[in-house]
Short mmCIF file of C-alpha atoms in Angstrom, two decimals:
data_model
loop_
_atom_site.label_atom_id
_atom_site.label_comp_id
_atom_site.label_asym_id
_atom_site.label_seq_id
_atom_site.Cartn_x
_atom_site.Cartn_y
_atom_site.Cartn_z
CA MET A 901 -24.11 26.64 -10.52
CA LEU A 902 -24.77 29.40 -13.08
CA THR A 903 -21.30 30.83 -12.57
CA SER A 904 -19.73 27.43 -13.16
CA PHE A 905 -21.76 26.98 -16.34
CA ILE A 906 -20.70 30.39 -17.71
CA GLU A 907 -17.03 29.76 -16.88
CA GLY A 908 -17.23 26.34 -18.51
CA LEU A 909 -18.71 27.88 -21.66
CA LEU A 910 -15.89 30.44 -21.78
CA CYS A 911 -13.42 27.62 -21.31
CA CYS A 912 -14.77 25.85 -24.40
CA LEU A 913 -14.72 29.05 -26.50
CA THR A 914 -11.27 30.28 -25.48
CA SER A 915 -9.60 26.86 -25.01
CA LYS A 916 -8.18 28.07 -21.70
CA PRO A 917 -8.55 26.45 -18.29
CA ALA A 918 -11.42 27.86 -16.29
CA ASN A 919 -9.68 27.79 -12.94
CA THR A 920 -5.92 27.48 -12.84
CA VAL A 921 -4.09 27.01 -9.57
CA VAL A 922 -0.96 29.15 -9.36
CA PRO A 923 1.67 29.27 -6.60
CA VAL A 924 1.04 31.70 -3.81
CA GLU A 925 3.70 34.03 -2.50
CA THR A 926 6.43 32.44 -0.45
CA SER A 927 5.42 32.12 3.18
CA GLU A 928 7.57 33.30 6.03
CA PRO A 929 10.36 30.88 7.01
CA THR A 930 8.80 30.45 10.43
CA ASP A 931 5.70 28.94 8.85
CA GLY A 932 7.69 25.94 7.64
CA TYR A 933 6.63 26.37 3.99
CA GLU A 934 9.11 26.14 1.15
CA PHE A 935 8.83 26.23 -2.63
CA VAL A 936 11.08 23.73 -4.39
CA GLU A 937 11.70 23.84 -8.12
CA VAL A 938 11.97 20.18 -9.06
CA LYS A 939 12.21 21.02 -12.78
CA PRO A 940 12.42 24.29 -14.71
CA GLY A 941 9.05 25.94 -14.26
CA ARG A 942 7.74 23.11 -12.05
CA VAL A 943 7.50 24.36 -8.47
CA LEU A 944 6.07 22.39 -5.55
CA ARG A 945 5.03 23.71 -2.17
CA VAL A 946 6.56 21.77 0.70
CA ARG A 947 5.92 22.08 4.41
CA HIS A 948 9.02 21.10 6.34
CA ILE A 949 8.93 21.29 10.13
CA ILE A 950 12.13 20.72 12.11
CA PRO A 951 11.15 20.65 15.78
CA ASP A 952 13.32 21.75 18.66
CA ARG A 953 14.32 18.61 20.51
CA PRO A 954 15.43 19.34 24.08
CA VAL A 955 16.42 15.70 24.47
CA VAL A 956 17.93 13.50 21.77
CA GLU A 957 18.02 9.76 22.35
CA GLU A 958 19.95 7.06 20.60
CA PRO A 959 17.68 4.65 18.69
CA SER A 960 17.31 1.15 20.03
CA LEU A 961 18.60 -1.87 18.18
CA GLY A 962 15.10 -3.25 17.67
CA GLY A 963 14.58 -6.72 16.26
CA ILE A 964 15.73 -8.53 13.16
CA VAL A 965 13.06 -9.93 10.86
CA SER A 966 13.91 -12.69 8.42
CA CYS A 967 12.28 -11.83 5.09
CA LYS A 968 12.27 -15.03 3.10
CA ARG A 969 9.57 -15.83 0.58
CA LYS A 970 9.22 -17.36 -2.85
CA ILE A 971 6.79 -15.78 -5.31
CA THR A 972 5.77 -17.87 -8.31
CA VAL A 973 3.62 -16.55 -11.12
CA TYR A 974 2.01 -19.18 -13.34
CA ARG A 975 1.00 -18.76 -16.94
CA ASN A 976 -2.67 -19.15 -16.06
CA GLY A 977 -2.43 -15.95 -14.01
CA HIS A 978 -2.22 -17.38 -10.50
CA LEU A 979 0.19 -16.18 -7.86
CA PHE A 980 1.69 -18.66 -5.40
CA ILE A 981 3.48 -17.21 -2.36
CA GLU A 982 5.52 -19.41 -0.04
CA ASN A 983 6.83 -17.80 3.13
CA LEU A 984 10.12 -19.40 4.12
CA GLY A 985 10.95 -17.36 7.22
CA GLU A 986 11.47 -19.37 10.36
CA ARG A 987 11.49 -17.27 13.50
CA ALA A 988 10.69 -13.58 13.57
CA SER A 989 8.91 -13.64 10.23
CA ALA A 990 6.66 -16.41 11.52
CA GLU A 991 5.56 -14.13 14.31
CA LEU A 992 4.66 -11.28 11.97
CA LYS A 993 3.17 -13.05 8.98
CA THR A 994 -0.61 -12.75 8.94
CA CYS A 995 -2.32 -15.30 6.79
CA GLN A 996 -5.69 -15.01 5.13
CA ASN A 997 -7.57 -16.48 8.09
CA GLY A 998 -5.73 -14.24 10.54
CA ASP A 999 -3.63 -17.02 12.05
CA THR A 1000 0.13 -17.00 12.34
CA GLU A 1001 1.80 -19.98 10.75
CA PRO A 1002 5.52 -20.47 10.27
CA ASN A 1003 6.66 -21.49 6.80
CA SER A 1004 3.15 -21.00 5.50
CA THR A 1005 2.09 -20.83 1.88
CA MET A 1006 -0.55 -18.64 0.35
CA GLU A 1007 -2.29 -18.79 -2.99
CA VAL A 1008 -4.04 -15.84 -4.55
CA GLU A 1009 -5.43 -15.17 -7.97
CA LEU A 1010 -4.27 -12.17 -9.92
CA THR A 1011 -7.06 -9.67 -10.24
CA ASP A 1012 -6.57 -9.22 -13.97
CA CYS A 1013 -7.02 -12.92 -14.78
CA ARG A 1014 -10.34 -14.60 -15.28
CA ASN A 1015 -11.67 -18.14 -15.65
CA SER A 1016 -8.52 -19.83 -14.44
CA SER A 1017 -8.20 -22.83 -12.17
CA PRO A 1018 -6.26 -22.83 -8.89
CA PRO A 1019 -2.58 -23.69 -9.28
CA VAL A 1020 -2.66 -26.42 -6.67
CA SER A 1021 -5.53 -28.38 -8.14
CA ILE A 1022 -4.06 -31.44 -9.85
CA PRO A 1023 -6.48 -33.18 -12.24
CA GLU A 1024 -6.83 -36.83 -11.35
CA ALA A 1025 -7.03 -39.48 -14.07
CA ARG A 1026 -10.58 -40.76 -14.31
CA SER A 1027 -11.70 -44.19 -15.51
CA GLY A 1028 -12.32 -42.85 -18.99
CA SER A 1029 -9.19 -40.78 -19.42
CA LEU A 1030 -6.79 -41.07 -22.31
CA THR A 1031 -3.20 -42.15 -21.79
CA ALA A 1032 -0.58 -41.64 -24.47
CA GLY A 1033 1.48 -44.72 -25.33
CA ASN A 1034 4.11 -45.51 -27.92
CA ASN A 1035 1.56 -46.37 -30.58
CA GLY A 1036 -0.74 -43.44 -29.92
CA ALA A 1037 -3.57 -42.78 -27.49
CA SER A 1038 -5.53 -45.69 -26.08
CA GLU A 1039 -8.51 -45.54 -23.79
CA THR A 1040 -8.10 -47.40 -20.50
CA GLY A 1041 -10.65 -48.48 -17.97
CA SER A 1042 -13.63 -48.20 -20.32
CA ALA A 1043 -17.00 -49.69 -19.46
CA GLY A 1044 -16.78 -52.37 -22.22
CA GLU A 1045 -13.66 -53.99 -20.79
CA ALA A 1046 -13.47 -56.12 -17.68
CA PRO A 1047 -10.39 -57.08 -15.67
CA ALA A 1048 -8.87 -60.42 -16.45
CA ALA A 1049 -9.75 -63.37 -14.26
CA GLY A 1050 -7.55 -63.75 -11.24
CA GLN A 1051 -6.28 -60.23 -11.47
CA ALA A 1052 -7.20 -57.75 -8.80
CA GLU A 1053 -8.24 -54.37 -10.01
CA GLN A 1054 -5.31 -52.04 -9.46
CA PRO A 1055 -6.14 -48.50 -8.41
CA GLN A 1056 -4.90 -46.18 -11.13
CA GLN A 1057 -2.37 -43.62 -10.00
CA PRO A 1058 -3.32 -40.04 -10.80
CA ARG A 1059 -1.19 -38.44 -13.42
CA LYS A 1060 0.22 -35.18 -12.13
CA ARG A 1061 0.44 -32.29 -14.52
CA ARG A 1062 3.20 -29.87 -13.73
CA ARG A 1063 2.57 -26.26 -14.55
CA LYS A 1064 5.52 -24.34 -15.81
CA PRO A 1065 5.88 -21.08 -13.91
CA LYS A 1066 6.06 -17.90 -15.90
CA ARG A 1067 8.25 -16.09 -13.40
CA THR A 1068 9.77 -16.84 -10.01
CA VAL A 1069 10.99 -14.26 -7.53
CA VAL A 1070 12.98 -15.29 -4.44
CA ILE A 1071 13.44 -12.84 -1.57
CA ASP A 1072 16.03 -13.66 1.05
CA CYS A 1073 17.08 -10.82 3.30
CA GLU A 1074 16.92 -9.57 6.86
CA ARG A 1075 15.53 -6.29 8.11
CA ARG A 1076 16.30 -4.61 11.40
CA ILE A 1077 13.16 -2.85 12.61
CA ALA A 1078 13.21 -0.55 15.60
CA GLY A 1079 10.83 1.88 17.21
CA CYS A 1080 10.91 5.43 15.85
CA LYS A 1081 10.53 8.10 18.53
CA GLY A 1082 10.32 11.85 18.21
CA THR A 1083 13.58 12.12 20.11
CA HIS A 1084 15.44 10.23 17.37
CA SER A 1085 17.21 12.62 15.02
CA ASP A 1086 17.50 10.06 12.23
CA VAL A 1087 13.73 9.76 11.64
CA ALA A 1088 11.64 11.73 9.11
CA LEU A 1089 7.94 11.44 8.27
CA PHE A 1090 6.75 12.00 4.70
CA PHE A 1091 3.03 12.68 4.02
CA ILE A 1092 1.68 12.27 0.45
CA HIS A 1093 -1.92 13.14 -0.45
CA GLY A 1094 -4.09 11.82 -3.29
CA VAL A 1095 -6.13 13.26 -6.14
CA GLY A 1096 -7.79 16.55 -5.27
CA GLY A 1097 -6.05 16.92 -1.92
CA SER A 1098 -3.23 19.06 -0.64
CA LEU A 1099 -0.76 19.05 2.22
CA ASP A 1100 -3.39 20.90 4.26
CA ILE A 1101 -5.38 17.69 4.78
CA TRP A 1102 -2.51 16.48 6.98
CA GLY A 1103 -2.78 19.51 9.27
CA SER A 1104 -3.77 17.53 12.38
CA GLN A 1105 -1.06 14.94 11.79
CA LEU A 1106 1.67 17.49 11.08
CA ASP A 1107 0.90 19.46 14.24
CA PHE A 1108 0.59 16.35 16.39
CA PHE A 1109 3.83 14.67 15.36
CA SER A 1110 5.88 17.86 15.21
CA ARG A 1111 4.90 18.54 18.84
CA LEU A 1112 6.20 15.06 19.69
CA GLY A 1113 9.57 15.94 18.17
CA TYR A 1114 9.25 14.28 14.74
CA GLU A 1115 10.61 15.97 11.64
CA VAL A 1116 7.70 16.06 9.17
CA ILE A 1117 7.60 16.76 5.43
CA ALA A 1118 4.44 17.18 3.34
CA LEU A 1119 4.08 18.39 -0.22
CA ASP A 1120 1.48 19.57 -2.71
CA LEU A 1121 1.43 17.52 -5.89
CA ALA A 1122 1.64 19.42 -9.15
CA GLY A 1123 -1.65 21.22 -9.81
CA HIS A 1124 -2.73 20.89 -6.17
CA GLY A 1125 -2.67 23.32 -3.29
CA ALA A 1126 -0.17 26.08 -3.96
CA SER A 1127 2.08 24.15 -6.38
CA SER A 1128 2.38 25.20 -9.99
CA SER A 1129 -0.12 23.88 -12.55
CA PRO A 1130 1.41 23.13 -15.95
CA HIS A 1131 -1.22 23.26 -18.67
CA ILE A 1132 -0.12 20.01 -20.27
CA ALA A 1133 -1.60 16.59 -19.56
CA ALA A 1134 1.79 14.84 -19.60
CA ALA A 1135 2.76 16.73 -16.44
CA TYR A 1136 0.22 14.73 -14.41
CA THR A 1137 1.02 11.15 -15.36
CA PHE A 1138 1.98 8.71 -12.63
CA TYR A 1139 5.64 8.68 -13.62
CA ALA A 1140 5.88 12.47 -13.80
CA LEU A 1141 4.41 12.88 -10.32
CA ALA A 1142 6.49 9.99 -8.98
CA GLU A 1143 9.66 11.66 -10.21
CA ASP A 1144 8.67 14.87 -8.40
CA ILE A 1145 8.14 12.98 -5.15
CA ARG A 1146 11.39 11.10 -5.65
CA LEU A 1147 13.33 14.37 -5.89
CA ILE A 1148 11.60 15.75 -2.79
CA PHE A 1149 12.41 12.55 -0.91
CA LYS A 1150 16.09 12.69 -1.83
CA ARG A 1151 16.21 16.29 -0.68
CA TYR A 1152 14.79 15.74 2.83
CA ALA A 1153 15.39 12.03 3.55
CA LYS A 1154 17.04 10.85 6.75
CA LYS A 1155 18.51 7.49 7.68
CA ARG A 1156 15.13 6.08 8.72
CA ASN A 1157 12.09 7.39 6.86
CA ILE A 1158 8.41 6.62 7.30
CA LEU A 1159 6.00 7.15 4.40
CA ILE A 1160 2.34 7.98 5.00
CA GLY A 1161 0.13 7.96 1.91
CA HIS A 1162 -3.57 8.50 1.34
CA SER A 1163 -5.57 7.11 -1.58
CA TYR A 1164 -3.57 7.73 -4.78
CA GLY A 1165 -0.61 8.76 -2.63
CA VAL A 1166 -0.25 5.14 -1.47
CA SER A 1167 0.94 4.16 -4.95
CA PHE A 1168 3.73 6.73 -4.75
CA CYS A 1169 4.74 5.39 -1.33
CA THR A 1170 5.01 1.89 -2.79
CA TYR A 1171 7.06 3.27 -5.67
CA LEU A 1172 9.50 4.91 -3.26
CA ALA A 1173 9.72 1.76 -1.11
CA HIS A 1174 10.95 -0.14 -4.16
CA ASP A 1175 13.44 2.56 -5.14
CA PHE A 1176 14.83 3.11 -1.63
CA PRO A 1177 14.38 -0.17 0.29
CA ASP A 1178 17.18 0.60 2.75
CA GLN A 1179 15.94 4.09 3.63
CA ILE A 1180 12.22 3.31 4.00
CA HIS A 1181 11.80 1.99 7.54
CA LYS A 1182 8.01 1.77 7.76
CA MET A 1183 5.00 2.68 5.66
CA VAL A 1184 1.35 3.62 6.28
CA MET A 1185 -1.41 3.12 3.71
CA ILE A 1186 -4.66 5.01 4.37
CA ASN A 1187 -7.55 3.88 2.16
CA GLY A 1188 -5.12 2.98 -0.61
CA GLY A 1189 -6.99 0.08 -2.22
CA GLY A 1190 -5.82 -3.29 -3.43
CA PRO A 1191 -2.47 -4.35 -4.92
CA THR A 1192 -3.51 -3.89 -8.53
CA ALA A 1193 -1.80 -2.22 -11.45
CA LEU A 1194 -3.17 1.22 -12.30
CA GLU A 1195 -4.94 1.76 -15.58
CA PRO A 1196 -7.30 4.63 -16.44
CA SER A 1197 -10.89 3.74 -17.14
CA LEU A 1198 -12.20 4.35 -20.64
CA CYS A 1199 -15.78 4.85 -19.47
CA SER A 1200 -15.10 7.39 -16.74
CA ILE A 1201 -16.87 10.71 -16.36
CA PHE A 1202 -13.44 12.31 -16.20
CA ASN A 1203 -12.93 11.59 -19.91
CA LEU A 1204 -15.42 14.35 -20.71
CA PRO A 1205 -14.07 17.67 -22.01
CA THR A 1206 -12.65 20.03 -19.44
CA CYS A 1207 -15.38 22.63 -19.97
CA VAL A 1208 -18.07 20.02 -19.34
CA LEU A 1209 -16.34 18.90 -16.16
CA HIS A 1210 -16.19 22.49 -14.99
CA CYS A 1211 -19.94 22.85 -15.51
CA LEU A 1212 -20.40 19.70 -13.45
CA SER A 1213 -17.99 20.81 -10.70
CA PRO A 1214 -20.76 21.52 -8.13
CA LEU A 1215 -22.18 18.04 -8.73
CA LEU A 1216 -18.73 16.46 -8.45
CA ALA A 1217 -18.04 18.32 -5.20
CA TRP A 1218 -21.35 17.12 -3.76
CA SER A 1219 -20.59 13.53 -4.85
CA PHE A 1220 -17.17 13.70 -3.22
CA LEU A 1221 -18.69 14.98 0.01
CA LYS A 1222 -21.24 12.16 0.03
CA ALA A 1223 -18.74 9.39 -0.78
CA GLY A 1224 -15.71 10.72 1.08
CA PHE A 1225 -17.31 11.36 4.48
CA ALA A 1226 -19.38 9.15 6.73
CA ARG A 1227 -21.65 12.12 7.50
CA GLN A 1228 -22.61 15.04 5.30
CA GLY A 1229 -23.17 17.88 7.74
CA VAL A 1230 -21.98 21.41 8.29
CA ARG A 1231 -18.79 20.16 9.96
CA GLU A 1232 -17.80 18.07 6.95
CA LYS A 1233 -18.41 20.95 4.53
CA GLN A 1234 -16.29 23.17 6.74
CA LEU A 1235 -13.52 20.56 6.73
CA LEU A 1236 -13.49 20.49 2.93
CA LYS A 1237 -13.19 24.25 2.80
CA GLU A 1238 -10.73 24.61 5.66
CA TYR A 1239 -8.32 21.90 4.53
CA ASN A 1240 -8.49 22.77 0.82
CA ALA A 1241 -9.70 19.30 -0.16
CA PHE A 1242 -11.00 18.59 -3.66
CA ASN A 1243 -10.14 22.11 -4.77
CA VAL A 1244 -8.40 21.60 -8.12
CA SER A 1245 -9.09 22.83 -11.62
CA SER A 1246 -11.14 20.71 -13.99
CA PHE A 1247 -8.14 20.34 -16.30
CA VAL A 1248 -5.91 19.03 -13.50
CA LEU A 1249 -8.63 16.66 -12.29
CA ARG A 1250 -9.12 15.24 -15.78
CA ALA A 1251 -5.38 14.89 -16.38
CA MET A 1252 -4.81 13.24 -13.00
CA MET A 1253 -7.50 10.61 -13.56
CA SER A 1254 -6.38 9.93 -17.12
CA GLY A 1255 -2.72 9.69 -16.14
CA GLN A 1256 -3.09 6.87 -13.61
CA TYR A 1257 -1.20 4.33 -15.70
CA TRP A 1258 1.21 2.16 -13.73
CA PRO A 1259 1.35 -1.41 -15.11
CA GLU A 1260 4.28 -2.42 -12.88
CA GLY A 1261 2.29 -1.99 -9.66
CA ASP A 1262 0.67 -5.42 -9.68
CA GLU A 1263 0.42 -7.99 -6.91
CA VAL A 1264 3.93 -9.31 -7.48
CA TYR A 1265 5.29 -5.78 -7.14
CA HIS A 1266 3.59 -5.41 -3.77
CA ALA A 1267 4.52 -8.92 -2.64
CA GLU A 1268 8.19 -8.04 -3.05
CA LEU A 1269 7.99 -5.36 -0.36
CA THR A 1270 9.71 -6.25 2.90
CA VAL A 1271 8.89 -3.05 4.80
CA PRO A 1272 6.34 -3.22 7.65
CA VAL A 1273 3.05 -1.66 6.58
CA LEU A 1274 0.10 -0.34 8.57
CA LEU A 1275 -3.18 -0.24 6.65
CA VAL A 1276 -5.85 2.16 7.94
CA HIS A 1277 -9.34 1.87 6.46
CA GLY A 1278 -12.50 3.86 7.07
CA MET A 1279 -15.46 1.52 7.25
CA HIS A 1280 -17.83 3.88 5.41
CA ASP A 1281 -15.44 4.50 2.51
CA LYS A 1282 -17.39 4.35 -0.77
CA PHE A 1283 -14.33 4.86 -2.97
CA VAL A 1284 -12.26 1.95 -1.66
CA PRO A 1285 -14.05 -1.22 -0.44
CA VAL A 1286 -12.64 -2.87 2.65
CA GLU A 1287 -12.06 -6.06 0.62
CA GLU A 1288 -9.33 -4.29 -1.35
CA ASP A 1289 -7.38 -3.40 1.78
CA GLN A 1290 -7.89 -6.94 3.07
CA ARG A 1291 -6.35 -8.29 -0.11
CA MET A 1292 -3.47 -5.88 0.25
CA ALA A 1293 -2.86 -7.20 3.77
CA GLU A 1294 -2.78 -10.75 2.43
CA ILE A 1295 -0.23 -9.97 -0.27
CA LEU A 1296 2.21 -7.94 1.83
CA LEU A 1297 4.84 -9.70 3.91
CA MET A 1298 4.32 -7.67 7.10
CA ALA A 1299 0.95 -5.92 7.25
CA PHE A 1300 -1.42 -4.79 10.00
CA LEU A 1301 -4.95 -3.81 9.02
CA LYS A 1302 -6.94 -1.43 11.24
CA VAL A 1303 -10.53 -0.44 10.47
CA LEU A 1304 -12.10 2.70 11.97
CA GLU A 1305 -15.85 2.38 12.30
CA ASP A 1306 -16.56 6.12 12.34
CA GLY A 1307 -14.39 7.01 9.35
CA SER A 1308 -14.71 7.09 5.59
CA HIS A 1309 -12.32 7.98 2.77
CA MET A 1310 -11.13 11.19 4.47
CA VAL A 1311 -10.57 9.43 7.77
CA MET A 1312 -7.66 11.66 8.76
CA LEU A 1313 -10.07 14.62 8.81
CA GLU A 1314 -12.99 12.78 10.40
CA CYS A 1315 -11.09 10.93 13.13
CA PRO A 1316 -7.79 12.78 13.61
CA GLU A 1317 -7.23 11.61 17.19
CA ALA A 1318 -7.78 7.94 16.35
CA VAL A 1319 -5.55 8.14 13.26
CA ASN A 1320 -2.79 9.90 15.17
CA THR A 1321 -2.90 7.27 17.91
CA LEU A 1322 -2.70 4.39 15.43
CA LEU A 1323 0.18 5.97 13.56
CA HIS A 1324 2.11 6.77 16.72
CA GLU A 1325 1.74 3.25 18.09
CA PHE A 1326 2.95 1.87 14.76
CA PHE A 1327 5.95 4.20 14.73
CA LEU A 1328 6.96 2.99 18.21
CA TRP A 1329 6.36 -0.68 17.38
CA GLU A 1330 9.29 -3.03 16.98
CA PRO A 1331 9.24 -6.82 16.60
CA ALA A 1332 9.98 -8.92 19.64
CA THR A 1333 13.15 -10.88 19.12
CA LEU A 1334 12.56 -14.55 19.78
CA PRO A 1335 14.97 -16.29 22.17
CA PRO A 1336 17.64 -18.48 20.57
CA PRO A 1337 16.92 -22.19 20.42
CA LYS A 1338 17.96 -24.22 23.42
CA LYS A 1339 21.03 -26.32 22.98
CA GLU A 1340 20.57 -30.03 23.40
CA PRO A 1341 22.32 -31.19 26.58
CA LYS A 1342 25.23 -33.51 26.02
CA THR A 1343 24.57 -37.02 27.31
CA ARG A 1344 26.63 -40.13 27.27
CA PRO A 1345 25.67 -42.58 24.54
CA GLU A 1346 25.38 -45.50 26.91
CA THR A 1347 23.07 -43.69 29.31
CA ALA A 1348 20.99 -41.72 26.81
CA LYS A 1349 17.70 -43.58 26.91
CA THR A 1350 15.28 -40.64 26.68
CA GLN A 1351 14.94 -38.19 23.84
CA THR A 1352 15.27 -34.54 24.75
CA ASP A 1353 12.77 -32.14 23.21
CA THR A 1354 14.64 -29.13 21.85
CA SER A 1355 11.93 -27.63 19.70
CA ILE A 1356 11.20 -23.92 20.01
CA SER A 1357 7.88 -23.03 21.48
CA GLU A 1358 5.40 -21.57 19.01
CA PRO A 1359 5.67 -17.79 18.81
CA THR A 1360 2.86 -15.63 20.02
CA LYS A 1361 0.21 -15.30 17.36
CA VAL A 1362 -0.59 -11.83 16.17
CA ARG A 1363 -4.02 -11.40 14.68
CA PRO A 1364 -4.88 -8.39 12.55
CA ALA A 1365 -7.90 -6.31 13.40
CA THR A 1366 -11.03 -7.81 11.95
CA ALA A 1367 -12.56 -5.67 9.23
CA LYS A 1368 -16.34 -5.41 9.06
CA GLN A 1369 -17.88 -5.46 5.65
CA THR A 1370 -19.64 -2.28 4.56
#
């Protein structure tokens, strides 16, 4: 603690960062580490493992999913989603109550809007309402007036008020989704960490899937791990980091790519899924939070000067250990040290938290995604409430939410076997193609006395895993 205080004081006096992360020497090629210069002077460490596949299989055709939905945004801030898919999409769509309903509609309220009424509530005309006529407004049905003799009181029809939508987005496409095996040469896995992490936190996942034959790619964000650390705050904005990841993706991408993001890294996965919809086959969100636009907080502790944050670094590390892990024992402390988690300079940490500005990433942006998504949530996560991942599952077109009871924010370190199993099952998953509708048998008009039922049987309902509230 005393050392941190002295270094922080020197940081304030010299105006230099107290602990700057610089790239390490290039590892041997057999280690799978590479250093990629995405921009002049901006070097990222990348771990790229190409396994030796003794057997290479041709990918299966999989199933075709009809992605049809209409997204309407009203001026009062409400979002109205109508799913128009008929067959395969009806099997995959998970509604708010967990049921599967074909051609279902869903209404949600944008998180940044307050004190607004639901879009489907139509105000009915009461007995004392005002109706506008040619000569002005006249009150009808007042208490001082009685109906004329011999006239029955007519029930007044409610006057519907149509809300003019602010924006309407229509999605009408089909996606072919197939299982992704390690023996398929056209599959690549991309792992993206969050604030304070590094590619080392994916060590268990990289080893597990590379042994199964998958080609895996993981990177250190700028200022993290062994990547370079520019001493300028603009180098750590969302768009600057997203451009780095975009260049890395274009360098290593295959025909079918699967993105795995953790925490802040989930936002970059969503960004890539919008930029490369045909190349992103599936996506995994681990403790990523809700579908809200990113905006830095003005009352955050990370707005303090860098030297003050460096003095508080032991307290911040203890807080991260307490909030990021379900248990705070010797094993968890060893995991933090071994996997190089939350080991960034105070300047980088401050710039990362202040640069989380992404206004486009709202609920509509996420609702436009047609890629299948697996959401993994640690029940004891104190950074991301389970309600945020539940809302994300409601907004997305194809989403499966899994909650691990023994995990927290760093669930990939706490429960590596469970996470690897969930991810592998999701990689192998492909939608079941529903049988074509039965053709109505031809009958003679004079003898056709009974009506033939040609309706398709209801598809099997798929319920997401129930999430327990923390």
